[in-house]
Amino acid sequence: MQSKLLTWLGLSFRLFKREFGRGELTVIALSIVLAVSSVMALSSLTDRVQASILMKSAEFLAADKDLVSPTEIKKEVYEYAESLNIRTDKHIYFSSMAFAGDKMNLAVVKAVTQNYPLRGELFIEPLNEESEIFKAKGPEVGNVWISKRLYFALGQSSQIDVGEGTFAVSGIIDAEPDAPFQVFNSGTRVIMNINDIPKTEVIQPGSRVTYAGLFAGEPQALEELESWVKPQLSESQKFRGVKEGASNITSSLERAESFLMLAGVLGVLLAAVAISVSARLYSQRHLDSIAIMKTLGASVRQVQVIYLTQLCLIAVVSILIGLVVGSGLQNIALISLAEYLPKDIPDIGYRPFVVSIVTGFVCALMFSVPALLKLFNVPPLRVLRRNLGDGVSSSISAQAIMATTTIGLVWFYSQDIKLTGIVLGAGLVLSVLIILVSRLLLVACRSASKRIDNPSLKLAIASLQRRSKENVSQVIGFTLAIMLVLILFSLKNSIIQEWQEQIPQGAPNHFIINISQQNIEKIEQRFSEKGIQPEQFYPIIRGRLTQINDEVLKQKRPEEADDGAKFKGKGEFDDNSETANKTQEQANKDKEEARNRLWT
Amino acid sequence: MNKDALPALVANNISKTVILSNSSSNNADAEKKITIISDIELSIEHGESVAIVGASGSGKSTLLGLLAGLDLPTTGAIEFYGKQIQILDEEDRAAIRRSDIGFIFQQFLLVPSLTALENVMLPAELSDNNEIRTKAKENAQKWLDKVGLSHRLDHFPNQLSGGEQQRVAIARAFITEPKLLFADEPSANLDSVNGHLVEDLLFELNKSANTTLVLVTHDPALAKRCEKTYIIKDGHLSLQEVPKPKLADVTPIQKAKQDAK
């Protein structure tokens, strides 16, 4: 026994097999491949680059998220995070004198758990120079790792005192993922086990200590933790993520993504025009077949199953090909951009696949279904009255469906209502213009054809007039695609210009800091050997700007300018700047002014 | 009640009027009503072969469309084995066509992207009857063999001659063993040899399957081969009061097969 549906599917597959490779279905398939592959390539490229930058940023934080607090963080926070399968780490930052025999030096102490680092890698160089540098987690109780500079400052001692505690120096920090960018005070770092803190007796009421809770895990779990933690935070506590830390880069990337996706719309729009034209031709050619089937007793449902299955088969096959082609293009793009990108690029996430598959199905269905719907309504009587159901021209509702889908796609890719509005407005104006101009041309042709003797030309003009609606809608489609190219061109220029304006011309890409006076010559020599022309060597002193060109600077550093360094004990010496009192807005304005002045 | 005891098809006072509108004019008076057929009375018994004869434009095809449930009358009623079909919607009328009606057309009307075998299988595959669906291929081969085309199973319509295409259409009409068969000018598009061959086949198979046949033609000679002849003129139908003609000699099927080879 064979079920009805299976029989119909079999019939559909037979028709598909015969039709595929000839004419309209191939155009539809190629159009879907174009749309899917362009969207797949562009979205996966931007996604992967963005993810890789975020991952790199996570290494700088040594976690995905951190909670920075001047007071101890409640253990419930860690318990809740662990219940969400989030890995945790606790840090305490403070500054203290480190002693070794008669030598002493101010050290920036970071106490960590043995989970440290959650992201990135910590490398330790053993004191015994013969041993190799090894990758490590947090130090064990009773042991510390210190920076090379501190090691030498303390006379290469294998034992140091911090507060009341004595610790074995079991290694020198070679690379620390969340190393602070310390221009003035680099390299006096001590990393100790958090359980050794009581031993030091350094933390007293009123001590300047910063606590940090670090978290790493799945994005969804982290989001859940964030939404749970944030309402409980006091004003002095901050819950931060990688994105916040790298906001400039990510917002630039998001803009680039919007731009690239808009370029993807171009591919989709061209595909849409081709699909709708092909679907109409396909429908026109199948009017008789459907009328025959209906005469033989096929119900509308049977016809729908038979023909929509074909469309779905085309969509599925084309989407699969599109995904493969898109991934290939994306890989080629990554290879050609390898020089400018981090080495470890994360794998493609699910998002580009979802976006591309949705695009493929939306293109296949929304732009061909209007023509197919007409096809399904062909009356069986067409077998006797041969012209019945002719003229599968797009109805107003079908055109509305296609226009709405196009607008939806532009918004979906650009995520920008203003841009969508511009594209829509320009599209409407253009459409009206095209309709008016083509009407005028048709009228002119009609009157001209009366005076023409050439029968072929007369026939061509008559054919143009008979299919005026279809012709105009095709012209509108292609004009919109050209319009999009022009919008992309002007957007590209403005985005590049915007980026260029962010950094002054000739700004250096790399800095070298902490060069001692006696080393300058050697370094200059090294640079000239390598053919690099350094701009200039500047002496650096610590100080505070109080006045620029007669203008007295305000005292408070805005909260926003605080990149967390101060919080995490990375800038302990950058003190006494928190006295004045003014609004955030004013602070930002001052910062901007100061920056402008410094650059000019 | 035995369904077969009922007349196969009854038309009670049916008329068909269409409104022609001039799309280039906004004037409502530009609409014009045309009555294509009017006051048609007709009764066809089960197993009977009936010809409807008329000149071009007389309303033959319109009447065929109405009787086959492809179109609806403006007034009047059509009964198919006692069931009024003008009150049914298109889906219900399609269900009747699917199970009980076969068609043969002047232009053959095969699906171009299906082979001869698949074209014959088509009505069986659309059928609601499980057995017919399951045996679609087997029966299609059988019927193609009956019409002498067992060697053309995998040929597409464009690879077949007109006569062969019409024979495929005949096989397609019979595969679901319909109660009623409509044939619209079945030999009009064929040369006389192929035309007669197709006519002979049609009558022979019709006779052996005991199917009710409604044949629409402009050819009085072909009409004579039916048991009853109706004449349609200017949209009015009348029964031809002539003695029941004898069926012409039919071409033996073996000869048809031979000709085809």
PDB file of C-alpha atoms in Angstrom, chain A residues 312-474:
ATOM      1  CA  CYS A 312      11.454  23.232  -1.617  1.00  0.00           C
ATOM      2  CA  LEU A 313      13.763  20.714  -3.296  1.00  0.00           C
ATOM      3  CA  ILE A 314      15.280  23.501  -5.376  1.00  0.00           C
ATOM      4  CA  ALA A 315      15.597  25.704  -2.304  1.00  0.00           C
ATOM      5  CA  VAL A 316      17.236  22.970  -0.199  1.00  0.00           C
ATOM      6  CA  VAL A 317      19.690  21.906  -2.898  1.00  0.00           C
ATOM      7  CA  SER A 318      20.546  25.515  -3.789  1.00  0.00           C
ATOM      8  CA  ILE A 319      20.910  26.567  -0.162  1.00  0.00           C
ATOM      9  CA  LEU A 320      23.316  23.684   0.480  1.00  0.00           C
ATOM     10  CA  ILE A 321      25.381  24.636  -2.554  1.00  0.00           C
ATOM     11  CA  GLY A 322      25.204  28.293  -1.502  1.00  0.00           C
ATOM     12  CA  LEU A 323      26.466  27.456   1.991  1.00  0.00           C
ATOM     13  CA  VAL A 324      29.415  25.518   0.595  1.00  0.00           C
ATOM     14  CA  VAL A 325      30.271  28.249  -1.929  1.00  0.00           C
ATOM     15  CA  GLY A 326      29.839  30.961   0.730  1.00  0.00           C
ATOM     16  CA  SER A 327      32.104  29.136   3.183  1.00  0.00           C
ATOM     17  CA  GLY A 328      34.701  28.732   0.458  1.00  0.00           C
ATOM     18  CA  LEU A 329      34.567  32.435  -0.426  1.00  0.00           C
ATOM     19  CA  GLN A 330      34.816  33.339   3.231  1.00  0.00           C
ATOM     20  CA  ASN A 331      37.903  31.156   3.619  1.00  0.00           C
ATOM     21  CA  ILE A 332      39.517  32.753   0.586  1.00  0.00           C
ATOM     22  CA  ALA A 333      38.776  36.189   2.073  1.00  0.00           C
ATOM     23  CA  LEU A 334      40.298  35.139   5.416  1.00  0.00           C
ATOM     24  CA  ILE A 335      43.407  33.787   3.719  1.00  0.00           C
ATOM     25  CA  SER A 336      43.860  37.010   1.783  1.00  0.00           C
ATOM     26  CA  LEU A 337      43.327  39.045   4.971  1.00  0.00           C
ATOM     27  CA  ALA A 338      45.495  36.749   7.131  1.00  0.00           C
ATOM     28  CA  GLU A 339      48.195  39.382   7.455  1.00  0.00           C
ATOM     29  CA  TYR A 340      45.830  41.747   9.261  1.00  0.00           C
ATOM     30  CA  LEU A 341      43.979  39.269  11.432  1.00  0.00           C
ATOM     31  CA  PRO A 342      44.807  37.311  14.597  1.00  0.00           C
ATOM     32  CA  LYS A 343      46.232  33.854  13.992  1.00  0.00           C
ATOM     33  CA  ASP A 344      43.564  31.882  15.805  1.00  0.00           C
ATOM     34  CA  ILE A 345      40.250  32.639  14.147  1.00  0.00           C
ATOM     35  CA  PRO A 346      37.319  30.881  15.811  1.00  0.00           C
ATOM     36  CA  ASP A 347      35.174  28.486  13.803  1.00  0.00           C
ATOM     37  CA  ILE A 348      32.034  29.692  12.059  1.00  0.00           C
ATOM     38  CA  GLY A 349      29.194  29.967  14.563  1.00  0.00           C
ATOM     39  CA  TYR A 350      25.611  28.987  13.865  1.00  0.00           C
ATOM     40  CA  ARG A 351      24.484  32.560  13.123  1.00  0.00           C
ATOM     41  CA  PRO A 352      25.808  32.863   9.548  1.00  0.00           C
ATOM     42  CA  PHE A 353      24.180  29.512   8.749  1.00  0.00           C
ATOM     43  CA  VAL A 354      20.840  30.633  10.173  1.00  0.00           C
ATOM     44  CA  VAL A 355      20.985  33.998   8.376  1.00  0.00           C
ATOM     45  CA  SER A 356      21.919  32.367   5.060  1.00  0.00           C
ATOM     46  CA  ILE A 357      19.338  29.600   5.287  1.00  0.00           C
ATOM     47  CA  VAL A 358      16.608  32.099   6.194  1.00  0.00           C
ATOM     48  CA  THR A 359      17.726  34.258   3.246  1.00  0.00           C
ATOM     49  CA  GLY A 360      17.566  31.285   0.887  1.00  0.00           C
ATOM     50  CA  PHE A 361      14.087  30.266   1.936  1.00  0.00           C
ATOM     51  CA  VAL A 362      12.785  33.837   2.008  1.00  0.00           C
ATOM     52  CA  CYS A 363      14.120  34.381  -1.533  1.00  0.00           C
ATOM     53  CA  ALA A 364      12.785  31.087  -2.818  1.00  0.00           C
ATOM     54  CA  LEU A 365       9.346  31.457  -1.292  1.00  0.00           C
ATOM     55  CA  MET A 366       8.520  35.146  -1.132  1.00  0.00           C
ATOM     56  CA  PHE A 367       9.646  35.942  -4.661  1.00  0.00           C
ATOM     57  CA  SER A 368       8.289  32.870  -6.430  1.00  0.00           C
ATOM     58  CA  VAL A 369       5.174  32.027  -4.443  1.00  0.00           C
ATOM     59  CA  PRO A 370       3.175  34.990  -5.836  1.00  0.00           C
ATOM     60  CA  ALA A 371       3.610  33.536  -9.343  1.00  0.00           C
ATOM     61  CA  LEU A 372       2.945  30.001  -8.109  1.00  0.00           C
ATOM     62  CA  LEU A 373      -0.217  31.093  -6.285  1.00  0.00           C
ATOM     63  CA  LYS A 374      -1.566  32.318  -9.604  1.00  0.00           C
ATOM     64  CA  LEU A 375      -0.592  29.003 -11.105  1.00  0.00           C
ATOM     65  CA  PHE A 376      -2.495  27.041  -8.473  1.00  0.00           C
ATOM     66  CA  ASN A 377      -5.643  28.966  -9.323  1.00  0.00           C
ATOM     67  CA  VAL A 378      -5.636  28.063 -13.013  1.00  0.00           C
ATOM     68  CA  PRO A 379      -9.138  26.801 -13.826  1.00  0.00           C
ATOM     69  CA  PRO A 380      -9.385  23.270 -15.250  1.00  0.00           C
ATOM     70  CA  LEU A 381     -11.595  24.674 -17.990  1.00  0.00           C
ATOM     71  CA  ARG A 382      -8.384  25.915 -19.618  1.00  0.00           C
ATOM     72  CA  VAL A 383      -8.207  22.531 -21.319  1.00  0.00           C
ATOM     73  CA  LEU A 384     -11.189  23.651 -23.425  1.00  0.00           C
ATOM     74  CA  ARG A 385     -10.697  27.422 -23.455  1.00  0.00           C
ATOM     75  CA  ARG A 386      -7.037  27.661 -24.208  1.00  0.00           C
ATOM     76  CA  ASN A 387      -6.484  31.272 -23.141  1.00  0.00           C
ATOM     77  CA  LEU A 388      -8.176  30.956 -19.758  1.00  0.00           C
ATOM     78  CA  GLY A 389      -5.823  31.775 -16.861  1.00  0.00           C
ATOM     79  CA  ASP A 390      -3.281  33.340 -19.192  1.00  0.00           C
ATOM     80  CA  GLY A 391      -1.236  36.318 -18.147  1.00  0.00           C
ATOM     81  CA  VAL A 392       0.294  35.262 -14.881  1.00  0.00           C
ATOM     82  CA  SER A 393       1.174  38.854 -14.227  1.00  0.00           C
ATOM     83  CA  SER A 394       1.978  39.935 -10.693  1.00  0.00           C
ATOM     84  CA  SER A 395      -1.054  41.190  -8.852  1.00  0.00           C
ATOM     85  CA  ILE A 396      -0.794  44.212  -6.564  1.00  0.00           C
ATOM     86  CA  SER A 397      -0.814  41.948  -3.516  1.00  0.00           C
ATOM     87  CA  ALA A 398       2.000  39.849  -4.975  1.00  0.00           C
ATOM     88  CA  GLN A 399       4.027  42.984  -5.638  1.00  0.00           C
ATOM     89  CA  ALA A 400       3.275  44.175  -2.107  1.00  0.00           C
ATOM     90  CA  ILE A 401       4.572  40.857  -0.723  1.00  0.00           C
ATOM     91  CA  MET A 402       7.779  41.200  -2.707  1.00  0.00           C
ATOM     92  CA  ALA A 403       8.260  44.868  -1.777  1.00  0.00           C
ATOM     93  CA  THR A 404       7.679  44.124   1.925  1.00  0.00           C
ATOM     94  CA  THR A 405      10.114  41.223   1.772  1.00  0.00           C
ATOM     95  CA  THR A 406      12.760  43.415   0.160  1.00  0.00           C
ATOM     96  CA  ILE A 407      12.321  46.110   2.814  1.00  0.00           C
ATOM     97  CA  GLY A 408      12.415  43.429   5.519  1.00  0.00           C
ATOM     98  CA  LEU A 409      15.656  42.042   4.129  1.00  0.00           C
ATOM     99  CA  VAL A 410      17.311  45.478   3.949  1.00  0.00           C
ATOM    100  CA  TRP A 411      16.390  46.080   7.592  1.00  0.00           C
ATOM    101  CA  PHE A 412      17.414  42.565   8.632  1.00  0.00           C
ATOM    102  CA  TYR A 413      20.883  42.951   7.174  1.00  0.00           C
ATOM    103  CA  SER A 414      21.575  46.593   7.961  1.00  0.00           C
ATOM    104  CA  GLN A 415      19.835  46.610  11.381  1.00  0.00           C
ATOM    105  CA  ASP A 416      19.426  50.291  10.731  1.00  0.00           C
ATOM    106  CA  ILE A 417      15.990  51.854  10.448  1.00  0.00           C
ATOM    107  CA  LYS A 418      17.354  55.097   9.036  1.00  0.00           C
ATOM    108  CA  LEU A 419      19.238  53.319   6.280  1.00  0.00           C
ATOM    109  CA  THR A 420      16.209  51.137   5.539  1.00  0.00           C
ATOM    110  CA  GLY A 421      14.122  54.324   5.347  1.00  0.00           C
ATOM    111  CA  ILE A 422      16.593  55.883   2.909  1.00  0.00           C
ATOM    112  CA  VAL A 423      16.618  52.770   0.720  1.00  0.00           C
ATOM    113  CA  LEU A 424      12.822  52.543   0.886  1.00  0.00           C
ATOM    114  CA  GLY A 425      12.263  56.264   0.183  1.00  0.00           C
ATOM    115  CA  ALA A 426      14.732  56.299  -2.679  1.00  0.00           C
ATOM    116  CA  GLY A 427      13.217  53.069  -3.995  1.00  0.00           C
ATOM    117  CA  LEU A 428       9.708  54.552  -3.937  1.00  0.00           C
ATOM    118  CA  VAL A 429      10.740  57.748  -5.678  1.00  0.00           C
ATOM    119  CA  LEU A 430      12.634  55.765  -8.290  1.00  0.00           C
ATOM    120  CA  SER A 431       9.728  53.377  -8.830  1.00  0.00           C
ATOM    121  CA  VAL A 432       7.289  56.235  -9.380  1.00  0.00           C
ATOM    122  CA  LEU A 433       9.735  57.889 -11.781  1.00  0.00           C
ATOM    123  CA  ILE A 434      10.245  54.661 -13.706  1.00  0.00           C
ATOM    124  CA  ILE A 435       6.501  54.057 -13.967  1.00  0.00           C
ATOM    125  CA  LEU A 436       5.937  57.610 -15.269  1.00  0.00           C
ATOM    126  CA  VAL A 437       8.828  57.486 -17.720  1.00  0.00           C
ATOM    127  CA  SER A 438       7.930  54.049 -19.032  1.00  0.00           C
ATOM    128  CA  ARG A 439       4.280  55.052 -19.481  1.00  0.00           C
ATOM    129  CA  LEU A 440       5.395  58.082 -21.451  1.00  0.00           C
ATOM    130  CA  LEU A 441       7.730  55.949 -23.543  1.00  0.00           C
ATOM    131  CA  LEU A 442       4.985  53.408 -24.228  1.00  0.00           C
ATOM    132  CA  VAL A 443       2.558  56.109 -25.277  1.00  0.00           C
ATOM    133  CA  ALA A 444       5.245  57.599 -27.540  1.00  0.00           C
ATOM    134  CA  CYS A 445       5.952  54.141 -28.987  1.00  0.00           C
ATOM    135  CA  ARG A 446       2.260  53.544 -29.643  1.00  0.00           C
ATOM    136  CA  SER A 447       1.893  56.742 -31.608  1.00  0.00           C
ATOM    137  CA  ALA A 448       5.205  56.149 -33.370  1.00  0.00           C
ATOM    138  CA  SER A 449       4.226  52.606 -34.350  1.00  0.00           C
ATOM    139  CA  LYS A 450       1.304  53.973 -36.332  1.00  0.00           C
ATOM    140  CA  ARG A 451       3.739  55.772 -38.579  1.00  0.00           C
ATOM    141  CA  ILE A 452       6.211  52.914 -38.891  1.00  0.00           C
ATOM    142  CA  ASP A 453       6.029  50.545 -41.826  1.00  0.00           C
ATOM    143  CA  ASN A 454       8.466  47.948 -40.512  1.00  0.00           C
ATOM    144  CA  PRO A 455       6.275  45.021 -39.377  1.00  0.00           C
ATOM    145  CA  SER A 456       8.952  43.524 -37.074  1.00  0.00           C
ATOM    146  CA  LEU A 457       9.301  46.797 -35.231  1.00  0.00           C
ATOM    147  CA  LYS A 458       5.529  47.093 -34.976  1.00  0.00           C
ATOM    148  CA  LEU A 459       5.368  43.600 -33.523  1.00  0.00           C
ATOM    149  CA  ALA A 460       8.128  44.386 -31.032  1.00  0.00           C
ATOM    150  CA  ILE A 461       6.360  47.557 -29.870  1.00  0.00           C
ATOM    151  CA  ALA A 462       3.054  45.713 -29.604  1.00  0.00           C
ATOM    152  CA  SER A 463       4.728  43.023 -27.512  1.00  0.00           C
ATOM    153  CA  LEU A 464       6.278  45.674 -25.263  1.00  0.00           C
ATOM    154  CA  GLN A 465       2.872  47.207 -24.728  1.00  0.00           C
ATOM    155  CA  ARG A 466       1.156  43.912 -24.086  1.00  0.00           C
ATOM    156  CA  ARG A 467       3.644  43.068 -21.349  1.00  0.00           C
ATOM    157  CA  SER A 468       4.024  46.619 -20.095  1.00  0.00           C
ATOM    158  CA  LYS A 469       3.328  45.716 -16.446  1.00  0.00           C
ATOM    159  CA  GLU A 470       5.860  42.902 -16.376  1.00  0.00           C
ATOM    160  CA  ASN A 471       8.454  44.986 -18.190  1.00  0.00           C
ATOM    161  CA  VAL A 472       8.037  47.920 -15.832  1.00  0.00           C
ATOM    162  CA  SER A 473       8.312  45.706 -12.744  1.00  0.00           C
ATOM    163  CA  GLN A 474      11.513  44.157 -14.068  1.00  0.00           C
TER     164      GLN A 474
END
